[in-house]
């Protein structure tokens, strides 16, 4: 059952992009849209949007880079350890929970390293990969998406995003403890 | 809020880096100036004809750990070394960083003068009878300000990374924006939008149900769920552009934008492809075992995020005053 579901989703992910392109362009052609001209007209914006993102992304990534390189993560981990111990979250997975919203490459590196040390099928290994899959890199997403339209005041998007991250991480701990618990 | 988080990350980072370096200096973490004892095996046996010999340094793991006050070195150290004696009779060692180099020395080499080797001054060499081995006492080159250096490097590197990422988006953005424009002109997005109106009207009450933004948002969320990250970002940015057309206050996020981005940051996907790939590469017996648990975790995140966004947007703290005169900085009023 799970295998079937996985196969179906796999096929969709492989075929989706060519399928989308042909359906959208084909439908447009069928509807007598001047496909080539309209495509180029739309594609023009690609450059400006990408360039617009640069200052926002530089600001965000530099701050995160400084924070990561300084070893501040270790300090925060030590501070939070008593709380996470209470809910049965293994100490080794705490850096992952903290890194996930900040840095995609950082959390990828952490996940790889933890699996190398504890093994991918250990409880910790399953937990950190679930954590990785349970959230997106919140700070990156906010910087890119808001940057593209020049939004500087994020309002409640950041706290709400962080609340979502916290619950994603808690959900990962909860389900892993129930299914593969120690 | 963002201003505080942003300056907080930078300030905490720099303060912690300076603190760590002061601590290293006080504790002498890298044992600057302290001689280390090792057994030196030379090949070939030194003669007066050469001034440079190759050899191997051997230090028992326990002695190495004790010297640096660490526990991480598991095996005895066998380090390749080049011994050089100058005309004046001063002997120096050069330790090229290789696969057998201890992690601690690799870390030191990263912060030393040359990235791929550590150098050392020899204090004494006591040869055994056949001159093949010697007891060496040497002082490694000085290593300091490790974290501050790392912070400097990170700031410059990440600024570069940001530009690389943004420029990398140009092609893929152009492709999807082009395709979306055709779909829009052909009225395809309107059909898609109509199907999901009951849902989108509830999530985004401020957005007219037949607005092009709705179509783009649906496409973005669908692409995310299928794990099509390459397509999801351009579609999402297109959605943001459309949402921004409904924005009464330039530069400030609307409720709809926040709701849309929270769905995005929760990252609900049917196939967490990256995590599965890493698990497979690490030799997992069942890499896909995390699909179910990840969907559960991301669903928790999505639901919590949506509740949070709907509650927070009512707070006076996050209220938007739509006045043309209020120029930009509501953060100050909100704080």
Coordinates of C-alpha atoms in Angstrom, one line a residue:
Chain A
X1 CA 0.0 0.0 0.0
X2 CA 2.7 2.4 1.1
X3 CA 4.9 1.1 -1.8
X4 CA 2.1 1.7 -4.3
X5 CA 1.6 5.3 -3.0
X6 CA 5.3 5.9 -3.2
X7 CA 5.5 4.6 -6.8
X8 CA 2.5 6.8 -7.9
X9 CA 4.0 9.9 -6.3
X10 CA 7.4 9.1 -7.8
X11 CA 5.9 8.8 -11.3
X12 CA 4.1 12.1 -10.9
X13 CA 7.2 13.9 -9.7
X14 CA 9.2 12.6 -12.7
X15 CA 6.6 13.3 -15.3
X16 CA 5.0 16.5 -13.8
X17 CA 7.2 19.1 -15.4
X18 CA 7.1 18.0 -19.0
X19 CA 3.4 17.3 -18.6
X20 CA 2.7 20.7 -17.1
X21 CA 4.6 22.4 -19.9
X22 CA 2.9 20.6 -22.7
X23 CA -0.6 20.9 -21.2
X24 CA -0.3 24.6 -20.5
X25 CA 1.3 25.5 -23.8
X26 CA -0.9 23.1 -25.7
X27 CA -4.0 24.5 -24.1
X28 CA -2.9 28.0 -25.0
X29 CA -2.2 27.0 -28.6
X30 CA -5.6 25.4 -28.8
X31 CA -7.2 28.6 -27.4
X32 CA -5.4 30.5 -30.2
X33 CA -3.0 32.3 -27.8
X34 CA 0.2 33.4 -29.6
X35 CA 2.2 31.0 -27.5
X36 CA 5.7 32.0 -28.4
X37 CA 5.1 35.7 -28.1
X38 CA 3.2 35.4 -24.8
X39 CA 5.8 33.1 -23.4
X40 CA 8.6 35.5 -24.1
X41 CA 6.6 38.4 -22.7
X42 CA 6.2 36.5 -19.4
X43 CA 9.7 35.1 -19.3
X44 CA 11.1 38.7 -19.5
X45 CA 10.3 39.1 -15.8
X46 CA 12.5 36.2 -14.8
X47 CA 15.7 38.4 -14.7
X48 CA 14.2 41.3 -12.8
X49 CA 12.6 39.1 -10.1
X50 CA 15.9 37.1 -9.6
X51 CA 17.9 40.3 -9.3
X52 CA 15.4 41.9 -6.9
X53 CA 15.9 39.0 -4.5
X54 CA 19.7 39.5 -4.1
X55 CA 19.8 42.2 -1.3
X56 CA 17.2 40.5 0.8
X57 CA 19.0 37.1 0.5
X58 CA 22.4 38.6 1.2
X59 CA 21.1 40.3 4.4
X60 CA 19.5 37.1 5.6
X61 CA 22.2 34.6 4.7
X62 CA 25.0 36.7 6.0
X63 CA 23.3 37.0 9.4
X64 CA 22.7 33.3 9.5
X65 CA 26.2 32.5 8.3
X66 CA 27.7 34.6 11.1
X67 CA 25.5 33.0 13.7
X68 CA 26.4 29.5 12.5
X69 CA 30.2 30.1 12.2
X70 CA 30.5 31.6 15.7
X71 CA 29.5 28.4 17.5
X72 CA 26.4 30.2 19.0
X73 CA 24.4 27.1 18.1
X74 CA 26.2 25.2 20.9
X75 CA 25.3 27.9 23.4
X76 CA 21.6 27.8 22.5
X77 CA 21.7 24.0 22.5
X78 CA 23.0 24.0 26.1
X79 CA 20.4 26.5 27.2
X80 CA 17.5 24.6 25.7
X81 CA 18.6 21.1 26.7
X82 CA 16.7 21.0 30.1
X83 CA 13.4 21.9 28.2
X84 CA 13.8 19.4 25.4
X85 CA 14.9 16.6 27.9
X86 CA 11.5 17.1 29.6
X87 CA 9.5 16.2 26.4
X88 CA 11.8 13.3 25.6
X89 CA 13.6 14.8 22.7
X90 CA 17.1 13.3 22.4
X91 CA 19.9 15.9 22.9
X92 CA 21.6 14.9 19.6
X93 CA 18.6 16.0 17.6
X94 CA 18.3 19.5 19.2
X95 CA 20.9 21.2 16.8
X96 CA 18.9 19.8 13.9
X97 CA 15.6 21.3 15.2
X98 CA 17.4 24.7 15.6
X99 CA 19.2 24.6 12.3
X100 CA 16.2 23.5 10.1
X101 CA 14.5 26.9 9.9
X102 CA 17.8 28.8 9.5
X103 CA 19.8 27.0 6.9
X104 CA 19.0 24.4 4.3
X105 CA 22.6 23.4 3.6
X106 CA 23.4 23.5 7.4
X107 CA 20.6 21.1 8.3
X108 CA 21.5 18.9 5.4
X109 CA 25.0 18.7 6.7
X110 CA 23.9 18.0 10.3
X111 CA 21.5 15.2 9.1
X112 CA 24.3 13.6 7.1
X113 CA 26.7 13.8 10.0
X114 CA 24.3 12.4 12.6
X115 CA 23.5 9.5 10.3
X116 CA 27.1 8.8 9.9
X117 CA 27.6 8.6 13.6
X118 CA 24.4 6.9 14.8
X119 CA 23.3 5.0 11.6
X120 CA 20.4 6.0 9.3
X121 CA 18.1 3.4 10.8
X122 CA 18.7 4.2 14.5
X123 CA 16.1 6.1 16.4
X124 CA 18.1 9.3 16.1
X125 CA 18.7 8.8 12.4
X126 CA 15.0 8.3 11.7
X127 CA 14.1 11.3 13.9
X128 CA 16.5 13.8 12.3
X129 CA 15.5 12.8 8.7
X130 CA 11.9 13.1 9.7
X131 CA 12.7 16.6 11.1
X132 CA 14.4 17.5 7.9
X133 CA 11.3 16.4 5.9
X134 CA 8.9 18.1 8.3
X135 CA 9.7 21.7 7.5
X136 CA 11.2 24.1 5.1
X137 CA 14.0 26.6 5.6
X138 CA 11.7 29.3 6.9
X139 CA 14.1 32.2 6.9
X140 CA 15.2 31.5 3.3
X141 CA 11.6 31.2 2.1
X142 CA 10.6 34.5 3.7
X143 CA 13.7 36.4 2.4
X144 CA 13.2 35.1 -1.2
X145 CA 9.4 35.4 -1.4
X146 CA 9.1 38.8 0.3
X147 CA 12.3 40.0 -1.4
X148 CA 10.8 39.4 -4.8
X149 CA 8.1 41.9 -4.2
X150 CA 10.1 44.3 -2.1
X151 CA 8.3 43.6 1.2
X152 CA 10.4 44.8 4.2
X153 CA 7.9 44.6 7.0
X154 CA 7.1 40.9 7.3
X155 CA 4.4 41.5 10.0
X156 CA 3.3 38.2 11.6
X157 CA 4.8 35.9 8.9
X158 CA 8.0 35.3 10.9
X159 CA 6.4 34.4 14.3
X160 CA 3.8 32.3 12.6
X161 CA 6.5 30.5 10.5
X162 CA 8.5 29.9 13.6
X163 CA 5.5 28.5 15.5
X164 CA 4.9 26.2 12.5
X165 CA 8.5 25.1 12.7
X166 CA 8.3 24.4 16.4
X167 CA 5.1 22.3 16.0
X168 CA 6.7 20.5 13.0
X169 CA 9.7 19.5 15.1
X170 CA 7.4 18.5 18.1
X171 CA 5.2 16.5 15.7
X172 CA 8.3 14.7 14.3
X173 CA 9.5 13.8 17.9
X174 CA 6.0 12.7 18.8
X175 CA 5.4 10.4 15.8
X176 CA 8.9 8.9 15.9
X177 CA 8.6 8.1 19.6
X178 CA 5.3 6.4 19.0
X179 CA 6.4 4.4 15.9
X180 CA 10.1 3.7 16.6
X181 CA 10.1 4.8 20.2
X182 CA 12.7 4.0 22.8
Chain B
X1 CA 10.2 41.7 14.8
X2 CA 12.4 41.0 11.8
X3 CA 14.8 43.8 12.8
X4 CA 15.3 42.3 16.2
X5 CA 15.8 38.8 14.9
X6 CA 18.2 40.0 12.3
X7 CA 20.4 42.1 14.5
X8 CA 20.1 39.5 17.2
X9 CA 21.6 36.8 14.9
X10 CA 24.5 39.0 14.0
X11 CA 25.2 40.4 17.4
X12 CA 24.9 37.1 19.2
X13 CA 27.1 35.5 16.5
X14 CA 29.9 38.0 16.8
X15 CA 29.8 38.1 20.6
X16 CA 29.8 34.4 21.0
X17 CA 32.7 34.2 18.5
X18 CA 34.8 36.7 20.4
X19 CA 33.9 34.9 23.7
X20 CA 34.9 31.6 22.3
X21 CA 38.2 33.0 21.1
X22 CA 39.0 34.6 24.5
X23 CA 38.2 31.3 26.1
X24 CA 40.5 29.5 23.7
X25 CA 43.2 32.0 24.5
X26 CA 42.8 31.6 28.2
X27 CA 42.6 27.9 28.2
X28 CA 45.2 27.6 25.5
X29 CA 43.0 25.2 23.6
X30 CA 45.5 24.7 20.8
X31 CA 48.5 24.4 23.2
X32 CA 50.3 27.3 21.5
X33 CA 54.0 27.2 22.5
X34 CA 53.7 23.9 24.5
X35 CA 56.0 21.2 23.2
X36 CA 54.5 17.9 22.2
X37 CA 56.4 14.5 22.4
X38 CA 56.3 12.0 19.6
X39 CA 58.2 9.1 18.2
X40 CA 59.7 10.0 14.8
X41 CA 60.5 7.2 12.3
X42 CA 62.7 8.3 9.5
X43 CA 63.1 6.8 6.0
X44 CA 65.8 6.6 4.8
X45 CA 68.2 6.7 7.7
X46 CA 69.4 10.3 7.8
X47 CA 72.9 11.0 6.6
X48 CA 74.8 14.2 6.3
X49 CA 74.2 14.2 2.5
X50 CA 70.6 15.4 2.9
X51 CA 68.9 18.3 4.7
X52 CA 65.4 17.0 4.1
X53 CA 63.9 13.6 5.2
X54 CA 60.6 12.0 5.1
X55 CA 59.2 10.2 8.1
X56 CA 56.2 9.4 10.3
X57 CA 55.2 10.8 13.7
X58 CA 53.6 8.3 16.1
X59 CA 51.7 9.5 19.1
X60 CA 49.5 7.1 21.2
X61 CA 45.8 8.2 21.2
X62 CA 45.7 8.6 25.0
X63 CA 48.8 10.9 24.9
X64 CA 47.3 13.0 22.1
X65 CA 43.9 13.3 23.9
X66 CA 45.6 14.1 27.2
X67 CA 47.8 16.8 25.6
X68 CA 44.9 18.7 24.0
X69 CA 42.4 17.8 26.7
X70 CA 40.0 16.2 24.3
X71 CA 38.4 12.7 24.0
X72 CA 37.8 12.5 20.2
X73 CA 41.0 10.9 19.0
X74 CA 40.2 7.1 18.9
X75 CA 43.2 5.7 17.2
X76 CA 46.9 6.2 17.6
X77 CA 48.2 9.1 15.5
X78 CA 50.4 8.2 12.5
X79 CA 51.2 11.4 10.7
X80 CA 53.4 11.8 7.6
X81 CA 56.0 14.4 8.2
X82 CA 58.8 16.2 6.3
X83 CA 61.9 17.0 8.4
X84 CA 64.0 20.0 7.3
X85 CA 67.3 21.2 8.7
X86 CA 68.5 24.6 7.6
X87 CA 72.1 25.7 7.2
X88 CA 72.0 27.2 10.6
X89 CA 71.1 23.8 12.1
X90 CA 67.5 24.8 12.9
X91 CA 65.1 21.8 12.4
X92 CA 61.5 22.3 11.4
X93 CA 58.7 19.8 10.7
X94 CA 56.0 20.1 8.0
X95 CA 52.9 18.1 8.6
X96 CA 50.8 17.7 5.3
X97 CA 47.1 17.3 6.0
X98 CA 46.0 13.9 4.8
X99 CA 43.4 11.2 5.5
X100 CA 45.3 10.0 8.5
X101 CA 45.7 13.4 10.1
X102 CA 43.7 13.7 13.4
X103 CA 40.5 15.8 13.2
X104 CA 41.9 18.2 15.7
X105 CA 45.0 18.9 13.7
X106 CA 42.8 19.3 10.5
X107 CA 40.8 22.0 12.4
X108 CA 44.1 23.7 13.4
X109 CA 45.4 23.5 9.8
X110 CA 42.3 25.3 8.6
X111 CA 43.3 28.3 10.7
X112 CA 47.0 28.1 10.2
X113 CA 49.2 29.9 7.7
X114 CA 48.8 27.3 5.0
X115 CA 45.5 25.4 4.7
X116 CA 47.0 22.1 3.7
X117 CA 49.8 21.7 6.2
X118 CA 50.9 22.4 9.7
X119 CA 54.4 23.4 10.5
X120 CA 56.3 22.9 13.7
X121 CA 59.6 24.0 15.3
X122 CA 61.6 21.1 16.7
X123 CA 62.9 21.6 20.3
X124 CA 64.9 18.4 20.6
X125 CA 65.6 15.2 18.6
X126 CA 67.1 12.3 20.5
X127 CA 68.1 9.6 18.0
X128 CA 68.1 5.9 18.9
X129 CA 71.2 3.8 18.3
X130 CA 70.6 3.0 14.6
X131 CA 69.4 6.5 13.8
X132 CA 66.1 5.1 12.3
X133 CA 63.9 6.5 15.1
X134 CA 64.0 9.5 17.3
X135 CA 62.2 11.0 20.2
X136 CA 61.0 14.3 19.0
X137 CA 59.8 17.3 21.0
X138 CA 58.2 20.0 18.9
X139 CA 55.9 23.0 19.1
X140 CA 53.2 23.4 16.4
X141 CA 52.6 26.8 14.8
X142 CA 50.4 29.2 16.6
X143 CA 46.7 29.0 16.1
X144 CA 44.4 31.6 17.4
X145 CA 41.2 33.7 16.8
X146 CA 39.6 30.7 15.2
X147 CA 35.9 31.7 15.6
X148 CA 36.4 35.3 14.6
X149 CA 38.2 34.2 11.5
X150 CA 35.4 31.8 10.8
X151 CA 32.8 34.5 11.2
X152 CA 34.6 36.8 8.8
X153 CA 34.8 34.0 6.2
X154 CA 31.2 33.0 6.7
X155 CA 30.0 36.6 6.2
X156 CA 31.9 36.9 2.9
X157 CA 31.0 33.4 1.7
X158 CA 27.3 33.7 2.5
X159 CA 27.1 37.0 0.7
X160 CA 28.5 35.2 -2.4
X161 CA 26.1 32.3 -1.9
X162 CA 23.1 34.6 -1.8
X163 CA 24.1 36.0 -5.2
X164 CA 24.8 32.6 -6.7
X165 CA 21.4 31.3 -5.5
X166 CA 19.6 34.4 -6.9
X167 CA 21.4 34.3 -10.3
X168 CA 20.7 30.6 -10.5
X169 CA 17.0 31.4 -10.3
X170 CA 17.0 33.5 -13.5
X171 CA 16.6 30.7 -16.1
X172 CA 14.1 28.7 -14.2
X173 CA 12.1 31.8 -13.3
X174 CA 12.0 32.8 -16.9
X175 CA 10.8 29.4 -18.0
X176 CA 8.0 29.2 -15.5
X177 CA 6.9 32.8 -15.8
X178 CA 6.6 32.3 -19.5
X179 CA 4.6 29.1 -19.2
X180 CA 2.4 30.7 -16.6
X181 CA 1.7 33.7 -18.8
X182 CA 0.5 31.4 -21.5
X183 CA -1.7 29.5 -19.1
X184 CA -3.1 32.8 -17.8
X185 CA -3.9 34.1 -21.3
X186 CA -5.6 30.8 -22.2
X187 CA -7.8 31.0 -19.1
X188 CA -6.4 27.8 -17.7
X189 CA -5.7 29.2 -14.3
X190 CA -9.2 30.4 -14.0
X191 CA -10.5 26.9 -14.4
X192 CA -8.1 25.6 -11.7
X193 CA -9.0 28.4 -9.4
X194 CA -12.7 27.7 -9.6
X195 CA -12.3 24.1 -8.6
X196 CA -10.7 25.1 -5.3
X197 CA -12.7 28.2 -4.5
X198 CA -14.4 26.8 -1.3
X199 CA -10.9 26.3 0.2
X200 CA -9.1 29.4 -1.0
X201 CA -12.0 31.7 0.0
X202 CA -11.6 30.5 3.5
X203 CA -7.8 30.8 3.6
X204 CA -7.5 34.0 1.7
X205 CA -10.7 36.0 2.4
X206 CA -9.1 39.3 1.2
X207 CA -8.3 37.9 -2.3
X208 CA -11.1 37.7 -4.9
X209 CA -11.6 34.0 -5.6
X210 CA -11.0 34.5 -9.4
X211 CA -7.9 36.6 -9.0
X212 CA -4.8 35.3 -10.9
X213 CA -3.0 35.2 -7.5
X214 CA -5.2 32.3 -6.4
X215 CA -4.2 30.2 -9.5
X216 CA -0.5 30.8 -8.9
X217 CA -0.8 30.0 -5.2
X218 CA -2.5 26.7 -6.0
X219 CA 0.1 25.8 -8.6
X220 CA 2.9 26.6 -6.1
X221 CA 1.4 24.5 -3.3
X222 CA 0.8 21.6 -5.7
X223 CA 4.4 21.8 -6.9
X224 CA 5.6 21.8 -3.4
X225 CA 3.6 18.7 -2.5
X226 CA 4.9 16.8 -5.4
X227 CA 8.5 17.8 -4.4
X228 CA 9.1 19.9 -7.5
X229 CA 11.2 22.5 -5.8
X230 CA 12.5 23.9 -9.1
X231 CA 9.0 24.8 -10.3
X232 CA 7.6 25.7 -6.9
X233 CA 9.8 28.8 -6.2
X234 CA 9.0 30.6 -9.6
X235 CA 5.3 29.8 -9.2
X236 CA 5.4 31.1 -5.6
X237 CA 7.1 34.3 -6.6
X238 CA 4.6 34.8 -9.4
X239 CA 1.9 34.3 -6.7
X240 CA 3.6 36.9 -4.5
X241 CA 3.7 39.4 -7.4
X242 CA 0.0 38.9 -8.0
X243 CA -0.8 39.3 -4.3
X244 CA 1.3 42.4 -4.2
X245 CA -1.1 44.0 -6.8
X246 CA -3.8 43.8 -4.1
X247 CA -1.5 45.3 -1.5
X248 CA -2.7 48.7 -0.2
X249 CA 0.6 49.5 1.5
X250 CA 3.8 49.1 -0.5
X251 CA 6.6 47.3 1.4
X252 CA 4.3 45.8 4.1
X253 CA 3.1 42.2 4.0
X254 CA -0.7 41.6 3.6
X255 CA -2.6 38.9 5.5
X256 CA -2.9 36.8 2.4
X257 CA 0.9 36.9 1.8
X258 CA 1.6 35.8 5.4
X259 CA -0.9 33.0 5.2
X260 CA 0.5 31.8 1.9
X261 CA 4.1 31.9 3.1
X262 CA 3.3 30.0 6.3
X263 CA 1.9 27.2 4.1
X264 CA 5.2 27.4 2.2
X265 CA 7.5 27.4 5.2
X266 CA 5.7 24.4 6.7
X267 CA 6.8 22.6 3.6
X268 CA 4.2 19.8 3.3
X269 CA 5.4 17.4 0.7
X270 CA 4.4 13.8 -0.2
X271 CA 8.0 12.8 -1.0
X272 CA 10.8 14.4 1.2
X273 CA 13.2 13.5 -1.6
X274 CA 16.4 15.0 -0.1
X275 CA 16.0 13.3 3.2
X276 CA 15.3 10.0 1.5
X277 CA 18.4 10.4 -0.8
X278 CA 20.7 11.1 2.2
X279 CA 19.3 8.1 4.0
X280 CA 19.9 5.9 1.0
X281 CA 23.4 7.2 0.6
X282 CA 24.1 6.5 4.3
X283 CA 23.2 2.8 3.7
X284 CA 19.7 2.7 5.2
X285 CA 17.8 -0.6 4.9
X286 CA 14.6 1.4 4.3
X287 CA 15.2 5.0 3.2
X288 CA 11.5 5.7 2.6
X289 CA 10.4 4.8 6.1
X290 CA 10.3 8.5 6.9
X291 CA 7.7 9.4 4.3
X292 CA 4.8 8.9 6.7
X293 CA 6.4 10.5 9.7
X294 CA 7.5 13.5 7.6
X295 CA 4.0 14.0 6.3
X296 CA 2.7 13.8 9.8
X297 CA 5.3 16.4 11.1
X298 CA 4.7 18.8 8.2
X299 CA 0.9 18.5 8.7
X300 CA 1.4 19.5 12.3
X301 CA 3.5 22.4 11.1
X302 CA 0.9 23.5 8.5
X303 CA -2.0 23.3 10.9
X304 CA -0.2 25.1 13.7
X305 CA 1.1 27.7 11.3
X306 CA -2.3 28.4 9.8
X307 CA -3.9 28.8 13.3
X308 CA -1.0 31.0 14.4
X309 CA -1.2 33.2 11.3
X310 CA -5.0 33.7 11.7
X311 CA -4.7 34.5 15.4
X312 CA -1.7 36.8 15.0
X313 CA -3.1 38.9 12.2
X314 CA -5.8 40.1 14.6
X315 CA -3.4 41.4 17.2
X316 CA -3.1 45.2 17.3
X317 CA 0.7 44.7 17.2
X318 CA 0.5 43.5 13.6
X319 CA -2.2 45.9 12.4
X320 CA -1.6 47.7 9.2
X321 CA -2.5 51.4 9.0
X322 CA -3.3 52.2 5.4
X323 CA -2.3 55.8 5.1
X324 CA -0.3 57.1 2.3
X325 CA 1.5 59.4 4.7
X326 CA 2.8 56.6 7.0
X327 CA 6.0 56.0 5.2
X328 CA 7.2 52.5 5.5
X329 CA 8.4 51.9 9.0
X330 CA 5.5 50.5 11.0
X331 CA 8.0 48.3 12.8
X332 CA 8.8 51.2 15.1
X333 CA 5.1 51.7 16.0
X334 CA 4.6 48.0 16.4
X335 CA 7.6 47.5 18.6

